[in-house]
Coordinates of C-alpha atoms in Angstrom, one line a residue:
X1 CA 11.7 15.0 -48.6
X2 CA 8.7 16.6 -47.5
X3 CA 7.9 15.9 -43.9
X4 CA 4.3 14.1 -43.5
X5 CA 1.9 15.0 -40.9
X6 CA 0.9 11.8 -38.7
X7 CA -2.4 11.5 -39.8
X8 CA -1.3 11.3 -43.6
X9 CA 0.9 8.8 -42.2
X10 CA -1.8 6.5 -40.4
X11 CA -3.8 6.7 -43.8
X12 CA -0.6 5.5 -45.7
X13 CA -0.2 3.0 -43.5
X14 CA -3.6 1.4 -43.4
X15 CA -3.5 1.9 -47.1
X16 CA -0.3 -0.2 -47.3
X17 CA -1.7 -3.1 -45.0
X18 CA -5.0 -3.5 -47.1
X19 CA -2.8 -3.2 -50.4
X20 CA -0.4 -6.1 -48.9
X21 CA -3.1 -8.0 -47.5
X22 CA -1.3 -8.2 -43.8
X23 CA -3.4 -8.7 -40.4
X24 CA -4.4 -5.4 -38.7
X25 CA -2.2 -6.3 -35.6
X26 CA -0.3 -3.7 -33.7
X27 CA 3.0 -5.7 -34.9
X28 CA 2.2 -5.1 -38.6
X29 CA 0.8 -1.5 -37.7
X30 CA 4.0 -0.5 -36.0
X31 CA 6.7 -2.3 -38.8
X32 CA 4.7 -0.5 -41.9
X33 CA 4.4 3.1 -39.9
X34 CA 7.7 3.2 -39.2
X35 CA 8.3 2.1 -42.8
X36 CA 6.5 5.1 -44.0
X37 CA 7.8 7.5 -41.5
X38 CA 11.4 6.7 -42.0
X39 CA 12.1 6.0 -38.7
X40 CA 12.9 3.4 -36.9
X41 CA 11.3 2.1 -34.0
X42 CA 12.9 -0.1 -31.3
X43 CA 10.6 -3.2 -30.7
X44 CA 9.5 -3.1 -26.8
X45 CA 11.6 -4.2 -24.0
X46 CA 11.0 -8.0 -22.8
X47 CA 11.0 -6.9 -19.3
X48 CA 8.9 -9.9 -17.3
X49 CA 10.6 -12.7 -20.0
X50 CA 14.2 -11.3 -19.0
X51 CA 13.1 -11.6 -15.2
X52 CA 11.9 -14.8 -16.0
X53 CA 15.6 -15.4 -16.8
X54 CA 17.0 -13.7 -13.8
X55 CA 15.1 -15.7 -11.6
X56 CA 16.8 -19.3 -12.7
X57 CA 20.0 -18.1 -12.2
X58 CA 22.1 -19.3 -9.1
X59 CA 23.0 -17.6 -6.4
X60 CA 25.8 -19.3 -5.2
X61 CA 29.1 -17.4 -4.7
X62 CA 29.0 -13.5 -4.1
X63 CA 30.6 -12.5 -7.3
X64 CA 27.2 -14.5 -8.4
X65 CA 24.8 -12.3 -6.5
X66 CA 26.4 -9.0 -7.6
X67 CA 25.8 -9.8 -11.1
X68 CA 22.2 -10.8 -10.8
X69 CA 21.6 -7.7 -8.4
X70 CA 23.3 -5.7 -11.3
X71 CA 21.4 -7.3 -13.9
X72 CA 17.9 -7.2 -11.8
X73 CA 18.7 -3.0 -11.8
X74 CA 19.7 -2.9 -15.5
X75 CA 16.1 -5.0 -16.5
X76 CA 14.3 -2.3 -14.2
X77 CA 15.9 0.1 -15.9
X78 CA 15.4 -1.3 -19.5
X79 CA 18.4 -1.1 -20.5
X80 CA 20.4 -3.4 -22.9
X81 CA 24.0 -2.9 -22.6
X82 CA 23.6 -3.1 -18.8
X83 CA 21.3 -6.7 -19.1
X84 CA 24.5 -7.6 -21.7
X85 CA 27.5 -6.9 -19.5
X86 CA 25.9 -8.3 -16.0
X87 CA 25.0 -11.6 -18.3
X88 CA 28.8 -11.8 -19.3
X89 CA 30.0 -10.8 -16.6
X90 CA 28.3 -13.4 -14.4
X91 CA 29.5 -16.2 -17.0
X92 CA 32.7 -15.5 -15.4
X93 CA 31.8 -16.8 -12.1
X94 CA 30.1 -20.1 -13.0
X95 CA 31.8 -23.3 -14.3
X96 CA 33.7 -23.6 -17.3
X97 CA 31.3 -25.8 -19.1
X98 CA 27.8 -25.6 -19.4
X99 CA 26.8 -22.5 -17.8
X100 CA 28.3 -19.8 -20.5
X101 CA 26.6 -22.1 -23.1
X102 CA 23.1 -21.8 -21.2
X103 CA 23.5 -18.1 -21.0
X104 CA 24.7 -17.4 -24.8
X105 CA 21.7 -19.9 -25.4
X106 CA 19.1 -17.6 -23.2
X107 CA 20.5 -14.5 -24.8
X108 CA 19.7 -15.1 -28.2
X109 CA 16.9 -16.2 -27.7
X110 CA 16.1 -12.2 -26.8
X111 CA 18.0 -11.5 -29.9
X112 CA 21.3 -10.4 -28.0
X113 CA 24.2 -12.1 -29.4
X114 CA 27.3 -12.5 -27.5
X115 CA 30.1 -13.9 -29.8
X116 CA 32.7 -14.8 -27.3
X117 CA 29.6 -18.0 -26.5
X118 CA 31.0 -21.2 -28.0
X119 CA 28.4 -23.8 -29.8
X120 CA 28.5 -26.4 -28.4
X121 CA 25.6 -29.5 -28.7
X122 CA 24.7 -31.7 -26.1
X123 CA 24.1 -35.5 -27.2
X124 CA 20.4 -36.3 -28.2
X125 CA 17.8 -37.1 -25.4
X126 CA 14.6 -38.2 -26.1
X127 CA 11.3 -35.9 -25.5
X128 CA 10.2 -38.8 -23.5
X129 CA 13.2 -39.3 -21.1
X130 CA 12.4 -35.7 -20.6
X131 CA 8.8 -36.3 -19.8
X132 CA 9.5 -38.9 -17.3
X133 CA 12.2 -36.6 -15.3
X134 CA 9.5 -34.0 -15.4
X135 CA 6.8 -36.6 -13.8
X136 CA 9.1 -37.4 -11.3
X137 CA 9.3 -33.5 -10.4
X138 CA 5.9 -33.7 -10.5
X139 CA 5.2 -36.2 -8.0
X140 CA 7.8 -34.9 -5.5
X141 CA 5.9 -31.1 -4.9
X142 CA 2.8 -32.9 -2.7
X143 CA 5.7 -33.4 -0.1
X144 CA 7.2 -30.3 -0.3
X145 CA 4.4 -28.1 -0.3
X146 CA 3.9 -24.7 -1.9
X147 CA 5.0 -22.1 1.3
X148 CA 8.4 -21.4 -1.0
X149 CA 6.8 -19.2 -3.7
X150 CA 10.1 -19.0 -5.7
X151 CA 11.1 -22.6 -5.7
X152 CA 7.4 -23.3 -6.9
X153 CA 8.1 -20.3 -10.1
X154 CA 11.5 -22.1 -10.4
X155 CA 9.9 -25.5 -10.5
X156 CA 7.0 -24.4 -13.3
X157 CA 9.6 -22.9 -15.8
X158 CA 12.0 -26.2 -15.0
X159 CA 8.8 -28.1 -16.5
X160 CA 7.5 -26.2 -19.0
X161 CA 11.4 -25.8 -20.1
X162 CA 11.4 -29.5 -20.4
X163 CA 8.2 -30.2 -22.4
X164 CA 9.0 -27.7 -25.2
X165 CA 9.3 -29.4 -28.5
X166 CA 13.3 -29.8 -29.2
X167 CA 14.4 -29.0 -25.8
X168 CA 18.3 -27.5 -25.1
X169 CA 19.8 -30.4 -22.7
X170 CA 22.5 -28.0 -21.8
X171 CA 20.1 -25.6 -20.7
X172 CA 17.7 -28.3 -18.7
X173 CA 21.2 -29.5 -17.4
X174 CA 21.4 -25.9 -15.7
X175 CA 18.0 -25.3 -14.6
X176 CA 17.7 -29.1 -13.2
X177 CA 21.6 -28.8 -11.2
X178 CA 19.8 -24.9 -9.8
X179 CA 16.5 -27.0 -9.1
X180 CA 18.6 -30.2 -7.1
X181 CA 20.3 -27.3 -4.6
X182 CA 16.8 -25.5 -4.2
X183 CA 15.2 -29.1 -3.4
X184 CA 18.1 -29.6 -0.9
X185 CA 17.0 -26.6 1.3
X186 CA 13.2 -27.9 0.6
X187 CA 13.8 -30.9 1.7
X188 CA 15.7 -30.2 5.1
X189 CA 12.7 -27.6 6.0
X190 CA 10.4 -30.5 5.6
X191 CA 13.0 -32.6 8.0
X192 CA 13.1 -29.4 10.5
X193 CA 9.0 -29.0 10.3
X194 CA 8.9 -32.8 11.1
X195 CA 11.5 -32.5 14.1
X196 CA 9.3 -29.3 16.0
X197 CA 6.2 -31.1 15.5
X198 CA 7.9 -33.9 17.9
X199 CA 8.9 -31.5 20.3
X200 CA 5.5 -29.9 20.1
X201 CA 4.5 -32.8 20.8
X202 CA 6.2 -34.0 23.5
X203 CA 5.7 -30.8 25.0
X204 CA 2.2 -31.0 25.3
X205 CA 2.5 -34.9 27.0
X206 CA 5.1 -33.8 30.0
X207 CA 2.5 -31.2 30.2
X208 CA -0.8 -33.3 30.7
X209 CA 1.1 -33.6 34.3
X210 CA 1.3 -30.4 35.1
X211 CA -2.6 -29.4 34.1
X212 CA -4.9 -28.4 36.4
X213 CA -8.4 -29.5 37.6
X214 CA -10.0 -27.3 34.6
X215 CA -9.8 -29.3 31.3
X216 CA -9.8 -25.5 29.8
X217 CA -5.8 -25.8 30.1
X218 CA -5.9 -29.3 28.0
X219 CA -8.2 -27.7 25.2
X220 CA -6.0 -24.8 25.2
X221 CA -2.7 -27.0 24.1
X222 CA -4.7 -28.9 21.8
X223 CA -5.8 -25.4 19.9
X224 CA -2.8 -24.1 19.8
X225 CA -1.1 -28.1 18.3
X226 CA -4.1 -27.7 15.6
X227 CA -3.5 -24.0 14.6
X228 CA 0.2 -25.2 14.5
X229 CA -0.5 -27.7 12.0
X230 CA -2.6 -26.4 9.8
X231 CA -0.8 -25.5 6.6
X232 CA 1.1 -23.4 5.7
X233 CA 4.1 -24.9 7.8
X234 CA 6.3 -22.8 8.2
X235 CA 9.7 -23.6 10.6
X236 CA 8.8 -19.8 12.0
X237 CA 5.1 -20.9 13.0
X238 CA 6.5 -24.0 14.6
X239 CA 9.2 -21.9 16.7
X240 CA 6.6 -19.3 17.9
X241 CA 3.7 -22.2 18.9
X242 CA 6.7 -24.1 20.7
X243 CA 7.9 -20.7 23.0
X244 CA 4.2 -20.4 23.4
X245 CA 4.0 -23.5 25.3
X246 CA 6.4 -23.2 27.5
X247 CA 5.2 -20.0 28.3
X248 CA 1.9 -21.4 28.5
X249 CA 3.3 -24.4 30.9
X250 CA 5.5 -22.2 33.3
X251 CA 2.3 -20.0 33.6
X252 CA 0.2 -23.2 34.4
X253 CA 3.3 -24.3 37.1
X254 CA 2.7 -20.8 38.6
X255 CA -1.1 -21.0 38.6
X256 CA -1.3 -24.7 40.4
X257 CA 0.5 -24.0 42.9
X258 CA -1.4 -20.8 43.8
X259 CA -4.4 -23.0 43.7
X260 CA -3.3 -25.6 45.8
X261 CA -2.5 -22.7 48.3
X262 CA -5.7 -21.7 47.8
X263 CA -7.2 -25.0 48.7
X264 CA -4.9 -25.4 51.5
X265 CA -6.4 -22.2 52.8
X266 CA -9.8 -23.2 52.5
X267 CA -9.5 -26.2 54.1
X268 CA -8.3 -24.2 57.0
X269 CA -10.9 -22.5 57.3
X270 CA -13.4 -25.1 57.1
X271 CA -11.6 -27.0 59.6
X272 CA -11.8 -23.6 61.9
X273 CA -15.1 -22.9 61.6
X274 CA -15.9 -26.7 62.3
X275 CA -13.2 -26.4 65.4
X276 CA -15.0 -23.0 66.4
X277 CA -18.4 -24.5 65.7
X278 CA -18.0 -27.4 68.1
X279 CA -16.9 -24.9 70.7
X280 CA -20.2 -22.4 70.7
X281 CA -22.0 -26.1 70.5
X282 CA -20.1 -26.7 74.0
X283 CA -20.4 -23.3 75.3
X284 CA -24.2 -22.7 74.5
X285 CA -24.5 -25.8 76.1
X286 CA -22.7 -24.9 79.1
X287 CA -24.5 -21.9 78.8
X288 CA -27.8 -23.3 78.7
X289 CA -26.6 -25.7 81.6
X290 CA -25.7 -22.4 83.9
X291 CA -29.1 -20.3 83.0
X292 CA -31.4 -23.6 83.8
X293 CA -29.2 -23.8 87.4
X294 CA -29.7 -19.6 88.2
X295 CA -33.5 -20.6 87.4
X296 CA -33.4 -23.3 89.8
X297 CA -31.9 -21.1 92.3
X298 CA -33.8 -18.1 92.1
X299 CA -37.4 -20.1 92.5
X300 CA -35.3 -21.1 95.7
X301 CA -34.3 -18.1 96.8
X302 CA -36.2 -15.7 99.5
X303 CA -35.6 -12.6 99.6
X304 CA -33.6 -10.2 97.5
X305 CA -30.2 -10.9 98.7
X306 CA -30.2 -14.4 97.3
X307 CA -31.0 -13.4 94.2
X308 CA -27.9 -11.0 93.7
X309 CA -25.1 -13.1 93.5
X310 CA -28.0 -15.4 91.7
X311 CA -28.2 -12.2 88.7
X312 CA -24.6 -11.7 88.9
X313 CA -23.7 -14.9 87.6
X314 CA -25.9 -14.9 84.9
X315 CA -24.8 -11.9 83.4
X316 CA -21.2 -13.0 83.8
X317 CA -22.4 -16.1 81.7
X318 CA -23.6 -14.0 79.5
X319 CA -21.0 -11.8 79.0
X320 CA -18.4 -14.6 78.5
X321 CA -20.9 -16.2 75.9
X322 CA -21.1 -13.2 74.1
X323 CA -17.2 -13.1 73.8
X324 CA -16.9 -16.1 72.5
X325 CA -19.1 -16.0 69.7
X326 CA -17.5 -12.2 68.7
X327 CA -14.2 -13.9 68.5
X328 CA -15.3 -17.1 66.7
X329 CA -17.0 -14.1 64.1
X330 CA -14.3 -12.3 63.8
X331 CA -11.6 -14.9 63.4
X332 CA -14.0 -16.5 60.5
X333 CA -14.5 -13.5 58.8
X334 CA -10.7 -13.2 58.7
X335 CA -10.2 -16.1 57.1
X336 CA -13.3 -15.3 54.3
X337 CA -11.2 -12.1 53.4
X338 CA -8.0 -14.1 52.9
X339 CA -10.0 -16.8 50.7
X340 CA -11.6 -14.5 48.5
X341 CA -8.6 -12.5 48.2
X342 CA -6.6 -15.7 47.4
X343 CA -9.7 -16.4 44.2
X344 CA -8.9 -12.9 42.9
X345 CA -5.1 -13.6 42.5
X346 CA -6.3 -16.9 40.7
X347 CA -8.2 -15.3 38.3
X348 CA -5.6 -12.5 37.7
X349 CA -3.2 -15.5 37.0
X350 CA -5.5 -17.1 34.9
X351 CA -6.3 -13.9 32.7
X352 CA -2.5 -13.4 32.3
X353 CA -2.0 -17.4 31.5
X354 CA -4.1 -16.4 28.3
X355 CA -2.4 -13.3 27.3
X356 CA 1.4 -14.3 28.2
X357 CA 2.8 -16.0 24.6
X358 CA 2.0 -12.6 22.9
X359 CA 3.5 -10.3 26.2
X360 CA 6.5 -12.0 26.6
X361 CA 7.8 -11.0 23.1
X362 CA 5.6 -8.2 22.1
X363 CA 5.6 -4.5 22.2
X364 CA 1.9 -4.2 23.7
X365 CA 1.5 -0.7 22.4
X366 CA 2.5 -1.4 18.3
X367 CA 2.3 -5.5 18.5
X368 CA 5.7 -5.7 17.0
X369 CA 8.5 -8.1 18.7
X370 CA 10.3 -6.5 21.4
X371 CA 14.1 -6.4 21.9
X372 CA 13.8 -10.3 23.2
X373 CA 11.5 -11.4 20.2
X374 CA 13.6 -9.1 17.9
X375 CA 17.0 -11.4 19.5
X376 CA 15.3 -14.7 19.1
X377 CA 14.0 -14.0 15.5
X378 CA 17.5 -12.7 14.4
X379 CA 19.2 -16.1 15.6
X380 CA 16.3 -17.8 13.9
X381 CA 17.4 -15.9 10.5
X382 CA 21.0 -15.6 10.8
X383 CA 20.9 -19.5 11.1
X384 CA 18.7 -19.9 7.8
X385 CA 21.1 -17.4 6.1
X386 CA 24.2 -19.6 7.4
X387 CA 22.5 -22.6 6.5
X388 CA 21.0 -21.7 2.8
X389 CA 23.7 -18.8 2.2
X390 CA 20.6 -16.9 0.9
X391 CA 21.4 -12.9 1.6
X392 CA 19.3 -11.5 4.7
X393 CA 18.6 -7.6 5.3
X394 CA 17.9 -5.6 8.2
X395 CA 17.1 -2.4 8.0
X396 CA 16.9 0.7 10.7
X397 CA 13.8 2.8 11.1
X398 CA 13.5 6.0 13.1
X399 CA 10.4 8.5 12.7
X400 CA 11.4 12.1 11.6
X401 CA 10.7 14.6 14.2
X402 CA 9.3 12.3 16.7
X403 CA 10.4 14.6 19.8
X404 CA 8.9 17.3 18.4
X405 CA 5.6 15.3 17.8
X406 CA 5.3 14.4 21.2
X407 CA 5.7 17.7 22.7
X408 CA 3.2 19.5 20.1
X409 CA 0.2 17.3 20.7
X410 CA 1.1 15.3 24.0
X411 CA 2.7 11.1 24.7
X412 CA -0.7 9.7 23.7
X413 CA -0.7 11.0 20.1
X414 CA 3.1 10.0 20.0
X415 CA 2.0 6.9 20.8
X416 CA -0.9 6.6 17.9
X417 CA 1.7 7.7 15.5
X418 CA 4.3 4.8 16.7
X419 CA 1.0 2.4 16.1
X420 CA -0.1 4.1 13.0
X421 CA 4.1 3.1 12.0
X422 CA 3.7 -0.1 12.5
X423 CA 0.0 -0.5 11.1
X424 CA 1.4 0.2 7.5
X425 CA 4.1 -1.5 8.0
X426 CA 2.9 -5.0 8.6
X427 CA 0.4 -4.4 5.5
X428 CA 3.4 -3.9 3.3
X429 CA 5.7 -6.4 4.6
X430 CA 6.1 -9.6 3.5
X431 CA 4.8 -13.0 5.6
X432 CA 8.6 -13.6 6.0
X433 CA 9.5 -10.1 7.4
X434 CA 9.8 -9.2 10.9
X435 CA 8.8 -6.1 12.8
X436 CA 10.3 -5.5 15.8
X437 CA 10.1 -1.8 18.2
X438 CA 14.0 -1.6 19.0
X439 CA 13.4 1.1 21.3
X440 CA 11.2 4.4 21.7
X441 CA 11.1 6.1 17.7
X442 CA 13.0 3.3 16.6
X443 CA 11.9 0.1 14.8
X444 CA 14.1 -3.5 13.1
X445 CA 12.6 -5.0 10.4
X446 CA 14.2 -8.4 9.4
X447 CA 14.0 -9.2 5.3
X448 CA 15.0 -12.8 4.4
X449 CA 15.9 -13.7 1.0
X450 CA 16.5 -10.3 0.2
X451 CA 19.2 -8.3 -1.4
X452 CA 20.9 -5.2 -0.4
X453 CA 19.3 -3.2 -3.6
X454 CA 15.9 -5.1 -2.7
X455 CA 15.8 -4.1 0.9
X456 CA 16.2 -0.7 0.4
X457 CA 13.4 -0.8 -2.5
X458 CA 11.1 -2.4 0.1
X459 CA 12.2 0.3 2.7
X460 CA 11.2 3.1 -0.3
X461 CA 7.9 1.5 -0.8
X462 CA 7.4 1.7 2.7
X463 CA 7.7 5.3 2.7
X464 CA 5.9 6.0 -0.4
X465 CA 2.9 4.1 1.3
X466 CA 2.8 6.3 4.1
X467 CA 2.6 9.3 2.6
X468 CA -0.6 8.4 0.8
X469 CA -1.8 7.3 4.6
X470 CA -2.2 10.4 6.3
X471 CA -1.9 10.0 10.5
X472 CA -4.9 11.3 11.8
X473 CA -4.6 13.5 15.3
X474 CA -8.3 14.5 15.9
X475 CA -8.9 16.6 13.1
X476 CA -5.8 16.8 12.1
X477 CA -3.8 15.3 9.1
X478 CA 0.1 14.3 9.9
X479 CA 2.4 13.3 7.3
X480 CA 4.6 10.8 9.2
X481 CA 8.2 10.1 7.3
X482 CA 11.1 8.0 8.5
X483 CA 14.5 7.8 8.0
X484 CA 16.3 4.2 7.3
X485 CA 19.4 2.2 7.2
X486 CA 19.9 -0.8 5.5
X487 CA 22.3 -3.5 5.8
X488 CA 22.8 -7.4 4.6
X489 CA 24.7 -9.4 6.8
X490 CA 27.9 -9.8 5.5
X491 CA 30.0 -13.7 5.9
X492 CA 31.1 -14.3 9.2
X493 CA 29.0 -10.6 10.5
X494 CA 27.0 -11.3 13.3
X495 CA 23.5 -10.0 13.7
X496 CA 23.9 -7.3 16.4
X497 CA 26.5 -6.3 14.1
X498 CA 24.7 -5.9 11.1
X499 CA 22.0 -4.2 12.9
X500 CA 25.0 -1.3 14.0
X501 CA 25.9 -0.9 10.9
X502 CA 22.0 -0.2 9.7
X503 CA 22.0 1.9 12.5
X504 CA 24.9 4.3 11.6
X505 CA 23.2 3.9 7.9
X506 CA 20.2 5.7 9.3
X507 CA 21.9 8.2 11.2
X508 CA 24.0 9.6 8.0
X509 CA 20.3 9.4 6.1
X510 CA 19.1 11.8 9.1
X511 CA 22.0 14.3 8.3
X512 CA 21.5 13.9 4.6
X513 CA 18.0 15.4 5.1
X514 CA 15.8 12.8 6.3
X515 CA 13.2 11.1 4.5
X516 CA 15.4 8.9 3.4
X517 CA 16.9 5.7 3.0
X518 CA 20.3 4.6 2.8
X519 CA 22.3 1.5 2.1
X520 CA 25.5 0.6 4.5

């Protein structure tokens, strides 16, 4: 056979589509050029339908989330036999029953065939019956809200599931038994949300007692109870508005009592200078009293040696006068200096009321969590993870070559770079992530709901992101790289623990090379 060129092939095959009268689509294109090339061409790979499927299945047991990180890699890498053996092999962790059904049933539908699948049928349920479960669905989501973005995917392809035309009740009797455990944990978020909002609130009423004079301190909890309920709500919001509170109301206990000192001080010094007041009132008087006597005496007096002792007396007067009123000035002016100095330290306690919420966990150089934040938000997520059993990463950052950053172009640019970190960062995380500065070079980022495999792709994507963002010292473009460790919590690990074994991760990825990251 004589080997065609492509272009006699593409006539051949327009030829053949006008001859059979077929549609010019690219389905018919394809199927007759491969036809008249002799080959034959693999139809593409179903890549988002197949994540579709990955997505409903449970997560339950560990054997459970091997298999669907294992299949998750074999989709990404399009490859059959791999998306065949994590399917059967998960069938061997799920019930008995229904669930290797459903999966033969998904499947075939992507024309894999698994033999070992028995047929089963499940009895006969009326579209409508269907219709009416799906309403009810329908009518729960208003309470639940929309902050769980894969619970709302999971809920969509539950519904459309049940409103196809000759639905599989097997199948819907998976997807609805996954939906009932993801509902559970909605549900008891929504309980939680509803419990800190009471405590917010109270909060903010044993406060009202503790305000000061200045209703700025009222307006200031009722901002931050109105930025805490708008939606989203989300149980982290609600934690970080409630520490801000009672960092708020210690601050506000701190600054009353300076200010009642201060009062106290003032009305010390009013009472002084009324005190001191009335004395020059009885001294000038006095005063006044003695210079009208000396008067008196001298239009007595006769010659010049009455008059002496006359003079000496008056300038005595004088004198002692004089005194007085330098004493009076200087003691009053004494106390101005301490009451203004006692207004500055007011207003230095009332800029730091404003700022303290964000200082008391923050880094103020990068504005990631410090180690306290970092501690707080770890207990906050190794409780989710404990509570859910939904996997939770943490991964280990340290810039490359940091030390020798610093001593090339000085602490300050060493300090951009650490911001410049933690700039990118925050754009490519998640809402749900958390950044935290562990210490100098070193940075913690928490990933709920996320996978080993998954953590360290987010930790990749973090480096590929700041290679396109070059650091800028002056003039001068830095490539900044990092080298990471990652580690999900393991059952019965605690977080600290985890985040050692991240750490040691990181450390093996610096002596591979660094640049890179690495699973523990």
């Amino acid at each position: 056979m004589i080997d065609k060129k492509p272009f006699e092939i593409a006539r051949e095959t327009l030829k053949l589509l006008t001859a059979r009268k077929l549609a010019p689509t690219p389905g018919n294109y394809q199927s007759i050029y491969s036809e008249v090339a002799g080959v034959n061409i693999e139809p593409p790979f179903p890549v988002d339908r197949l994540i579709d499927i990955a997505q409903v299945l449970p997560t339950k047991t560990p054997g459970q989330q091997k298999q669907r990180a294992l299949l998750d890699s074999a989709i990404r890498q399009l490859n059959w036999e791999g998306v065949k053996n994590a399917l059967m092999a998960y069938g061997g962790f799920s019930p008995p029953a229904p669930v290797p059904t459903a999966i033969g049933a998904l499947v075939s539908g992507l024309a894999i065939t698994d033999s070992h699948a028995p047929a089963t049928s499940a009895p006969a349920l009326t579209a409508e019956f269907f219709e009416q479960i799906a309403r009810l669905i329908e009518h729960t989501l208003p309470a639940l809200g929309t902050d769980d973005v894969r619970f709302s995917e999971q809920t969509q392809i539950l519904l459309k599931a049940m409103r196809l035309p000759g639905a599989d009740a097997v199948t819907i009797k998976m997807m609805l038994a996954n939906f009932g455990n993801r509902l559970s944990f909605a549900a008891e978020d929504q309980a939680e949300i509803k419990q800190q909002l009471l405590k917010l609130l109270h909060l903010i009423i044993e406060n009202i007692g503790e305000l000061s004079v200045d209703d700025r301190w009222l307006s200031g909890q009722v901002e931050a109870l109105m930025t805490a309920s708008t939606p989203p709500l989300t149980l982290r919001r609600l934690d970080d508005v409630e520490r801000r509170l009672k960092d708020v109301i210690f601050k506000q206990t701190e600054a009353k009592g300076r200010a009642l000192e201060a009062q106290e001080e003032m009305r010390q010094m009013l009472a002084t200078f009324i005190e001191r007041l009335s004395q020059m009132t009885e001294s000038t008087s006095a005063f006044h009293g003695k210079l009208e006597e000396n008067a008196r005496l001298i239009e007595q007096a006769k010659t010049i040696a009455e008059i002496a002792p006359v003079l000496k007396d008056v300038v005595g007067a004088t004198r002692s006068m004089a005194h007085d009123s330098l004493s009076a000035r200087d003691e009053l002016r004494g106390m101005r200096e301490k009451a203004l100095a006692t207004d500055a330290e007011l207003v230095k306690l009332h800029q730091e009321l404003d700022r303290v919420s964000s200082l008391a966990r923050h880094d103020p150089l990068t504005g990631a969590l410090n180690r306290k934040g970092l501690d707080e938000a770890l207990e906050r997520e190794v409780s989710n993870v404990r509570r859910k059993d939904s996997p939770l990463c943490m991964a280990m950052l340290d810039i490359d070559n940091f030390k020798k950053l610093n001593d090339q172009l000085g602490h300050a640019t060493g300090d951009e770079a650490l911001t410049h970190l933690a700039t990118v960062a925050r754009e490519v995380m998640r809402p749900q992530d958390t950044l935290s500065r562990y210490g100098g070079e070193e940075f913690v980022i928490l990933l709920p709901d996320t996978p080993l495999d998954k953590g360290v792709e987010a930790m990749t994507r973090l480096q590929r992101e700041l290679t396109k963002r070059f650091f800028l010292a002056g003039t001068e473009k830095i490539l900044i790289t990092f080298s990471a460790g990652v580690a999900q919590l393991a059952t019965d690990e605690t977080g600290p623990d985890a985040i050692k074994r991240a750490d040691q991760a990181m450390y093996l990825a610096k002596r591979a090379g660094k640049n890179r990251v690495l699973g523990a």
